[in-house]
Protein backbone atom coordinates (compact mmCIF):
# COMPACT_ATOMS: atom_id res chain seq x y z
CA UNK A 1 0.00 0.00 0.00
CA UNK A 2 1.15 3.51 -0.83
CA UNK A 3 2.10 5.38 2.35
CA UNK A 4 1.96 8.92 1.00
CA UNK A 5 -0.62 10.85 3.07
CA UNK A 6 -3.76 12.07 1.31
CA UNK A 7 -3.80 15.54 -0.16
CA UNK A 8 -7.00 16.79 1.46
CA UNK A 9 -8.16 20.26 0.41
CA UNK A 10 -7.38 21.65 3.89
CA UNK A 11 -3.82 20.33 3.86
CA UNK A 12 -3.18 21.45 0.28
CA UNK A 13 -4.34 24.91 1.32
CA UNK A 14 -2.01 24.87 4.33
CA UNK A 15 1.04 23.99 2.23
CA UNK A 16 0.40 25.94 -0.94
CA UNK A 17 3.51 27.42 -2.56
CA UNK A 18 2.97 31.03 -1.45
CA UNK A 19 2.38 30.01 2.15
CA UNK A 20 5.45 27.77 2.30
CA UNK A 21 7.57 30.42 0.55
CA UNK A 22 6.57 32.95 3.19
CA UNK A 23 7.38 30.57 6.04
CA UNK A 24 10.74 29.71 4.47
CA UNK A 25 11.55 33.40 4.13
CA UNK A 26 10.75 34.04 7.77
CA UNK A 27 12.75 30.99 8.90
CA UNK A 28 15.71 32.07 6.78
CA UNK A 29 15.63 35.50 8.41
CA UNK A 30 15.64 33.95 11.88
CA UNK A 31 18.48 31.60 10.87
CA UNK A 32 20.48 34.57 9.58
CA UNK A 33 19.99 36.44 12.85
CA UNK A 34 21.01 33.44 14.94
CA UNK A 35 24.08 32.95 12.73
CA UNK A 36 24.99 36.59 13.14
CA UNK A 37 24.75 36.36 16.93
CA UNK A 38 27.05 33.32 16.78
CA UNK A 39 29.48 34.86 14.29
CA UNK A 40 28.70 32.16 11.74
CA UNK A 41 27.70 32.04 8.09
CA UNK A 42 24.23 30.76 7.13
CA UNK A 43 25.99 28.99 4.23
CA UNK A 44 27.42 26.53 6.76
CA UNK A 45 23.97 25.44 7.82
CA UNK A 46 21.71 22.89 6.09
CA UNK A 47 17.96 23.29 6.46
CA UNK A 48 16.22 19.92 6.38
CA UNK A 49 12.48 20.43 5.87
CA UNK A 50 10.61 17.70 7.73
CA UNK A 51 7.81 16.72 5.36
CA UNK A 52 6.46 13.76 7.39
CA UNK A 53 2.67 13.42 7.41
CA UNK A 54 2.33 15.81 4.44
CA UNK A 55 1.48 14.86 0.83
CA UNK A 56 3.81 15.42 -2.16
CA UNK A 57 2.59 19.00 -2.56
CA UNK A 58 4.83 19.81 0.42
CA UNK A 59 7.88 18.79 -1.60
CA UNK A 60 6.76 20.80 -4.62
CA UNK A 61 6.12 23.89 -2.49
CA UNK A 62 9.40 23.39 -0.63
CA UNK A 63 11.53 23.08 -3.75
CA UNK A 64 9.74 26.07 -5.30
CA UNK A 65 10.81 28.01 -2.19
CA UNK A 66 14.43 26.92 -2.70
CA UNK A 67 14.58 23.95 -0.32
CA UNK A 68 16.41 20.79 -1.37
CA UNK A 69 16.67 18.64 1.78
CA UNK A 70 13.61 16.82 3.10
CA UNK A 71 13.22 14.57 6.12
CA UNK A 72 10.86 11.72 6.94
CA UNK A 73 10.52 9.59 10.07
CA UNK A 74 8.77 6.52 8.64
CA UNK A 75 10.68 4.23 6.30
CA UNK A 76 7.79 3.32 4.00
CA UNK A 77 6.53 6.88 3.73
CA UNK A 78 10.04 7.93 2.74
CA UNK A 79 10.23 5.07 0.25
CA UNK A 80 7.00 6.06 -1.48
CA UNK A 81 7.80 9.77 -1.53
CA UNK A 82 11.25 9.07 -2.93
CA UNK A 83 9.69 6.89 -5.62
CA UNK A 84 7.50 9.86 -6.56
CA UNK A 85 10.38 12.36 -6.37
CA UNK A 86 13.75 10.59 -6.36
CA UNK A 87 16.60 11.76 -4.18
CA UNK A 88 20.13 12.49 -5.32
CA UNK A 89 21.23 8.88 -4.79
CA UNK A 90 18.68 7.83 -7.42
CA UNK A 91 19.58 10.69 -9.76
CA UNK A 92 17.00 13.19 -8.50
CA UNK A 93 17.20 16.82 -7.46
CA UNK A 94 16.28 16.55 -3.77
CA UNK A 95 18.03 14.97 -0.79
CA UNK A 96 16.03 12.61 1.40
CA UNK A 97 16.90 12.17 5.07
CA UNK A 98 15.43 9.39 7.20
CA UNK A 99 15.35 11.07 10.61
CA UNK A 100 13.29 8.61 12.66
CA UNK A 101 13.85 5.31 14.41
CA UNK A 102 14.40 2.48 11.95
CA UNK A 103 13.46 -1.15 12.50
CA UNK A 104 15.95 -3.55 10.98
CA UNK A 105 13.35 -5.16 8.69
CA UNK A 106 12.85 -1.75 7.04
CA UNK A 107 16.53 -0.92 6.59
CA UNK A 108 16.22 -2.12 2.99
CA UNK A 109 13.92 0.79 2.11
CA UNK A 110 16.30 3.32 3.55
CA UNK A 111 19.36 1.82 1.87
CA UNK A 112 17.46 1.82 -1.41
CA UNK A 113 15.77 5.24 -1.38
CA UNK A 114 17.18 7.58 1.28
CA UNK A 115 20.18 9.79 0.71
CA UNK A 116 21.00 10.00 4.43
CA UNK A 117 20.11 8.01 7.50
CA UNK A 118 20.21 10.39 10.47
CA UNK A 119 19.18 8.11 13.35
CA UNK A 120 21.73 5.30 13.67
CA UNK A 121 21.53 4.02 17.23
CA UNK A 122 22.56 0.38 17.63
CA UNK A 123 25.22 -2.10 16.52
CA UNK A 124 22.63 -4.47 15.03
CA UNK A 125 21.05 -1.74 12.95
CA UNK A 126 24.45 -0.57 11.70
CA UNK A 127 25.25 -4.14 10.71
CA UNK A 128 21.99 -4.55 8.80
CA UNK A 129 22.17 -1.16 7.10
CA UNK A 130 25.77 -1.82 6.11
CA UNK A 131 24.69 -5.08 4.43
CA UNK A 132 21.80 -3.38 2.65
CA UNK A 133 23.97 -0.49 1.49
CA UNK A 134 26.48 -2.99 0.12
CA UNK A 135 23.68 -4.66 -1.86
CA UNK A 136 22.84 -1.29 -3.36
CA UNK A 137 26.51 -0.74 -4.14
CA UNK A 138 26.73 2.45 -2.12
CA UNK A 139 28.26 4.05 0.92
CA UNK A 140 25.42 5.47 3.01
CA UNK A 141 25.91 8.78 4.85
CA UNK A 142 24.69 8.42 8.45
CA UNK A 143 24.41 10.36 11.68
CA UNK A 144 24.51 8.70 15.08
CA UNK A 145 21.54 9.57 17.27
CA UNK A 146 22.28 10.52 20.86
CA UNK A 147 19.75 10.41 23.67
CA UNK A 148 20.77 13.69 25.24
CA UNK A 149 17.74 14.12 27.51
CA UNK A 150 18.09 11.08 29.75
CA UNK A 151 15.20 8.74 30.37
CA UNK A 152 12.32 10.63 28.75
CA UNK A 153 13.35 9.61 25.23
CA UNK A 154 13.11 6.17 23.69
CA UNK A 155 15.82 6.30 21.06
CA UNK A 156 19.47 7.17 20.76
CA UNK A 157 22.68 6.10 22.45
CA UNK A 158 23.60 7.30 25.91
CA UNK A 159 26.12 10.15 25.59
CA UNK A 160 28.81 8.13 27.38
CA UNK A 161 28.43 5.29 24.83
CA UNK A 162 28.75 7.43 21.70
CA UNK A 163 32.52 7.47 21.19
CA UNK A 164 32.83 3.70 21.67
CA UNK A 165 30.01 3.22 19.19
CA UNK A 166 31.79 5.39 16.62
CA UNK A 167 34.90 3.24 17.11
CA UNK A 168 32.75 0.14 16.60
CA UNK A 169 31.46 1.54 13.27
CA UNK A 170 35.00 1.51 11.81
CA UNK A 171 34.22 -2.01 10.50
CA UNK A 172 31.32 -0.91 8.26
CA UNK A 173 32.72 -0.19 4.80
CA UNK A 174 29.34 0.83 3.43
CA UNK A 175 28.48 3.41 6.06
CA UNK A 176 29.99 6.89 6.18
CA UNK A 177 29.30 8.30 9.63
CA UNK A 178 29.24 12.06 9.26
CA UNK A 179 28.28 13.26 12.70
CA UNK A 180 25.67 13.28 15.43
CA UNK A 181 21.94 13.96 15.75
CA UNK A 182 19.73 14.56 18.77
CA UNK A 183 16.30 15.76 19.82
CA UNK A 184 16.38 18.08 22.81
CA UNK A 185 13.85 17.90 25.62
CA UNK A 186 10.44 19.33 24.76
CA UNK A 187 10.18 22.57 26.71
CA UNK A 188 8.35 25.88 26.37
CA UNK A 189 11.45 28.03 26.73
CA UNK A 190 14.28 26.91 24.39
CA UNK A 191 16.85 28.44 26.76
CA UNK A 192 16.21 25.40 28.95
CA UNK A 193 17.84 23.07 26.40
CA UNK A 194 20.95 25.15 25.74
CA UNK A 195 22.87 22.85 28.10
CA UNK A 196 21.81 19.77 26.13
CA UNK A 197 23.02 21.35 22.89
CA UNK A 198 26.35 22.25 24.53
CA UNK A 199 26.76 18.67 25.66
CA UNK A 200 26.12 17.53 22.06
CA UNK A 201 28.71 19.92 20.74
CA UNK A 202 31.29 18.64 23.20
CA UNK A 203 30.60 15.03 22.16
CA UNK A 204 30.85 16.12 18.52
CA UNK A 205 34.13 18.00 18.93
CA UNK A 206 35.97 15.59 21.18
CA UNK A 207 35.75 12.45 19.06
CA UNK A 208 39.11 11.61 17.52
CA UNK A 209 38.40 10.09 14.08
CA UNK A 210 42.03 9.97 12.99
CA UNK A 211 42.19 6.17 12.86
CA UNK A 212 38.61 5.56 11.82
CA UNK A 213 38.13 5.63 8.04
CA UNK A 214 34.33 5.38 8.30
CA UNK A 215 33.89 8.48 10.47
CA UNK A 216 34.28 12.17 9.67
CA UNK A 217 32.72 14.60 12.12
CA UNK A 218 31.14 17.16 9.80
CA UNK A 219 27.52 17.52 10.81
CA UNK A 220 25.82 18.25 14.10
CA UNK A 221 22.08 17.87 13.53
CA UNK A 222 20.37 19.70 16.39
CA UNK A 223 17.51 22.18 16.40
CA UNK A 224 13.82 21.83 15.54
CA UNK A 225 11.04 24.38 15.08
CA UNK A 226 10.86 25.38 18.73
CA UNK A 227 14.60 25.54 19.51
CA UNK A 228 16.61 25.99 16.30
CA UNK A 229 17.95 29.44 17.10
CA UNK A 230 19.53 28.25 20.35
CA UNK A 231 20.86 25.17 18.50
CA UNK A 232 22.50 27.39 15.87
CA UNK A 233 24.09 29.53 18.57
CA UNK A 234 25.48 26.32 20.08
CA UNK A 235 26.99 24.97 16.86
CA UNK A 236 24.29 23.17 14.87
CA UNK A 237 25.19 22.57 11.21
CA UNK A 238 21.83 21.00 10.31
CA UNK A 239 18.42 22.07 11.58
CA UNK A 240 15.34 19.88 11.10
CA UNK A 241 12.23 22.01 10.71
CA UNK A 242 8.71 20.69 10.26
CA UNK A 243 6.07 22.92 11.81
CA UNK A 244 7.82 26.19 11.01
CA UNK A 245 7.92 25.29 7.30
CA UNK A 246 4.70 23.36 6.69
CA UNK A 247 2.50 24.39 9.63
CA UNK A 248 0.91 22.20 12.30
CA UNK A 249 0.53 18.42 11.99
CA UNK A 250 -2.13 16.18 13.48
CA UNK A 251 0.38 13.51 14.42
CA UNK A 252 4.07 12.72 14.35
C1 LIG B 1 9.13 15.69 13.39
C2 LIG B 1 10.60 15.78 13.57
C3 LIG B 1 11.26 17.03 13.46
C4 LIG B 1 10.56 18.34 13.18
O1 LIG B 1 9.74 18.74 14.23
P1 LIG B 1 9.13 20.23 14.31
O2 LIG B 1 9.02 20.48 15.77
O3 LIG B 1 7.82 20.19 13.61
O4 LIG B 1 10.11 21.15 13.65
C5 LIG B 1 12.65 17.02 13.62
N1 LIG B 1 13.35 15.89 13.85
C6 LIG B 1 12.75 14.70 13.98
C7 LIG B 1 13.59 13.50 14.26
C8 LIG B 1 11.36 14.60 13.85
O5 LIG B 1 10.78 13.40 13.97
XYZ file of C-alpha atoms and ligand atoms in Angstrom:
267
model
C 0.000 0.000 0.000
C 1.149 3.514 -0.829
C 2.105 5.377 2.351
C 1.963 8.917 0.996
C -0.622 10.855 3.074
C -3.760 12.070 1.307
C -3.801 15.535 -0.164
C -6.997 16.789 1.458
C -8.163 20.262 0.412
C -7.375 21.652 3.888
C -3.821 20.328 3.858
C -3.179 21.450 0.284
C -4.345 24.909 1.322
C -2.007 24.867 4.334
C 1.039 23.993 2.227
C 0.395 25.945 -0.945
C 3.509 27.418 -2.562
C 2.969 31.033 -1.453
C 2.376 30.011 2.148
C 5.448 27.774 2.298
C 7.572 30.416 0.552
C 6.570 32.951 3.188
C 7.377 30.568 6.039
C 10.739 29.709 4.472
C 11.549 33.398 4.134
C 10.751 34.040 7.767
C 12.747 30.986 8.904
C 15.710 32.065 6.779
C 15.632 35.500 8.405
C 15.636 33.951 11.882
C 18.479 31.605 10.872
C 20.485 34.572 9.577
C 19.986 36.444 12.847
C 21.011 33.442 14.939
C 24.081 32.953 12.728
C 24.988 36.594 13.140
C 24.752 36.361 16.930
C 27.046 33.324 16.780
C 29.480 34.864 14.290
C 28.701 32.158 11.743
C 27.703 32.043 8.095
C 24.234 30.762 7.131
C 25.992 28.991 4.234
C 27.419 26.528 6.757
C 23.968 25.435 7.819
C 21.706 22.886 6.091
C 17.962 23.292 6.460
C 16.215 19.922 6.384
C 12.478 20.434 5.870
C 10.611 17.698 7.731
C 7.807 16.717 5.363
C 6.461 13.762 7.389
C 2.671 13.424 7.415
C 2.326 15.805 4.436
C 1.484 14.863 0.833
C 3.808 15.422 -2.160
C 2.592 18.996 -2.564
C 4.829 19.811 0.420
C 7.880 18.793 -1.602
C 6.760 20.797 -4.625
C 6.120 23.894 -2.494
C 9.397 23.394 -0.633
C 11.529 23.077 -3.749
C 9.739 26.074 -5.298
C 10.814 28.010 -2.189
C 14.428 26.915 -2.698
C 14.581 23.947 -0.322
C 16.412 20.794 -1.369
C 16.672 18.637 1.782
C 13.609 16.821 3.097
C 13.222 14.568 6.122
C 10.862 11.720 6.942
C 10.517 9.593 10.073
C 8.771 6.517 8.637
C 10.684 4.231 6.295
C 7.786 3.319 3.999
C 6.528 6.878 3.729
C 10.043 7.925 2.739
C 10.234 5.070 0.247
C 7.003 6.060 -1.478
C 7.799 9.770 -1.530
C 11.253 9.075 -2.929
C 9.694 6.895 -5.618
C 7.502 9.856 -6.563
C 10.379 12.356 -6.370
C 13.746 10.589 -6.356
C 16.597 11.761 -4.180
C 20.126 12.492 -5.320
C 21.229 8.877 -4.790
C 18.684 7.833 -7.425
C 19.580 10.689 -9.764
C 17.004 13.186 -8.505
C 17.196 16.819 -7.460
C 16.275 16.553 -3.773
C 18.034 14.971 -0.791
C 16.031 12.606 1.397
C 16.895 12.167 5.074
C 15.426 9.388 7.199
C 15.352 11.070 10.610
C 13.294 8.609 12.656
C 13.846 5.311 14.412
C 14.403 2.478 11.952
C 13.464 -1.150 12.499
C 15.951 -3.551 10.977
C 13.347 -5.156 8.694
C 12.851 -1.752 7.036
C 16.533 -0.920 6.588
C 16.221 -2.118 2.992
C 13.922 0.785 2.112
C 16.297 3.321 3.554
C 19.362 1.825 1.869
C 17.464 1.817 -1.411
C 15.767 5.240 -1.380
C 17.180 7.577 1.283
C 20.180 9.790 0.714
C 20.997 10.005 4.434
C 20.109 8.007 7.505
C 20.209 10.388 10.468
C 19.179 8.111 13.352
C 21.725 5.305 13.670
C 21.529 4.024 17.228
C 22.560 0.384 17.626
C 25.225 -2.104 16.523
C 22.634 -4.468 15.033
C 21.046 -1.743 12.951
C 24.453 -0.574 11.698
C 25.254 -4.141 10.711
C 21.988 -4.553 8.801
C 22.172 -1.160 7.102
C 25.770 -1.820 6.106
C 24.689 -5.076 4.431
C 21.800 -3.383 2.645
C 23.966 -0.486 1.494
C 26.482 -2.989 0.118
C 23.682 -4.663 -1.857
C 22.843 -1.286 -3.360
C 26.514 -0.741 -4.136
C 26.728 2.454 -2.124
C 28.258 4.053 0.915
C 25.422 5.470 3.005
C 25.911 8.778 4.850
C 24.685 8.418 8.446
C 24.410 10.358 11.681
C 24.509 8.697 15.084
C 21.536 9.567 17.274
C 22.277 10.520 20.857
C 19.748 10.411 23.670
C 20.770 13.692 25.242
C 17.742 14.116 27.506
C 18.089 11.078 29.747
C 15.204 8.736 30.370
C 12.317 10.631 28.751
C 13.349 9.606 25.229
C 13.112 6.169 23.694
C 15.821 6.303 21.062
C 19.469 7.169 20.763
C 22.681 6.103 22.449
C 23.600 7.297 25.907
C 26.118 10.147 25.593
C 28.814 8.131 27.380
C 28.433 5.291 24.834
C 28.754 7.426 21.695
C 32.518 7.465 21.194
C 32.833 3.700 21.671
C 30.006 3.215 19.193
C 31.792 5.393 16.624
C 34.903 3.241 17.113
C 32.751 0.136 16.600
C 31.465 1.535 13.268
C 34.997 1.511 11.813
C 34.219 -2.008 10.502
C 31.322 -0.908 8.259
C 32.722 -0.195 4.796
C 29.344 0.827 3.425
C 28.484 3.413 6.065
C 29.994 6.889 6.184
C 29.300 8.304 9.631
C 29.237 12.056 9.260
C 28.285 13.262 12.701
C 25.667 13.282 15.430
C 21.945 13.955 15.753
C 19.732 14.564 18.772
C 16.303 15.760 19.822
C 16.376 18.079 22.806
C 13.846 17.901 25.623
C 10.440 19.326 24.763
C 10.178 22.568 26.710
C 8.351 25.877 26.369
C 11.450 28.029 26.727
C 14.278 26.908 24.391
C 16.849 28.436 26.756
C 16.210 25.400 28.947
C 17.840 23.070 26.395
C 20.952 25.151 25.738
C 22.871 22.854 28.096
C 21.810 19.767 26.131
C 23.021 21.350 22.895
C 26.346 22.245 24.534
C 26.762 18.666 25.659
C 26.125 17.530 22.060
C 28.712 19.922 20.737
C 31.291 18.641 23.204
C 30.602 15.031 22.160
C 30.848 16.121 18.523
C 34.127 17.996 18.925
C 35.968 15.591 21.180
C 35.754 12.454 19.061
C 39.110 11.615 17.517
C 38.396 10.094 14.082
C 42.035 9.969 12.989
C 42.192 6.173 12.863
C 38.609 5.563 11.817
C 38.131 5.632 8.038
C 34.331 5.383 8.298
C 33.888 8.478 10.470
C 34.279 12.175 9.667
C 32.718 14.598 12.120
C 31.137 17.158 9.798
C 27.517 17.520 10.805
C 25.817 18.254 14.100
C 22.077 17.870 13.529
C 20.370 19.704 16.391
C 17.509 22.180 16.401
C 13.817 21.827 15.542
C 11.041 24.382 15.084
C 10.863 25.376 18.731
C 14.595 25.540 19.507
C 16.611 25.993 16.296
C 17.955 29.444 17.100
C 19.530 28.251 20.351
C 20.860 25.169 18.498
C 22.496 27.386 15.872
C 24.089 29.526 18.574
C 25.484 26.324 20.083
C 26.989 24.970 16.864
C 24.291 23.169 14.871
C 25.186 22.565 11.209
C 21.829 21.001 10.313
C 18.418 22.068 11.585
C 15.335 19.877 11.103
C 12.234 22.007 10.714
C 8.707 20.687 10.257
C 6.067 22.915 11.806
C 7.824 26.190 11.015
C 7.920 25.295 7.299
C 4.696 23.361 6.687
C 2.503 24.388 9.634
C 0.915 22.202 12.302
C 0.533 18.418 11.987
C -2.135 16.181 13.478
C 0.375 13.515 14.416
C 4.074 12.720 14.350
C 9.132 15.685 13.391
C 10.603 15.783 13.574
C 11.262 17.025 13.462
C 10.558 18.336 13.183
O 9.740 18.738 14.232
P 9.129 20.230 14.306
O 9.022 20.476 15.768
O 7.817 20.193 13.615
O 10.107 21.153 13.650
C 12.646 17.023 13.619
N 13.347 15.893 13.853
C 12.748 14.699 13.977
C 13.586 13.496 14.262
C 11.361 14.599 13.848
O 10.779 13.396 13.967
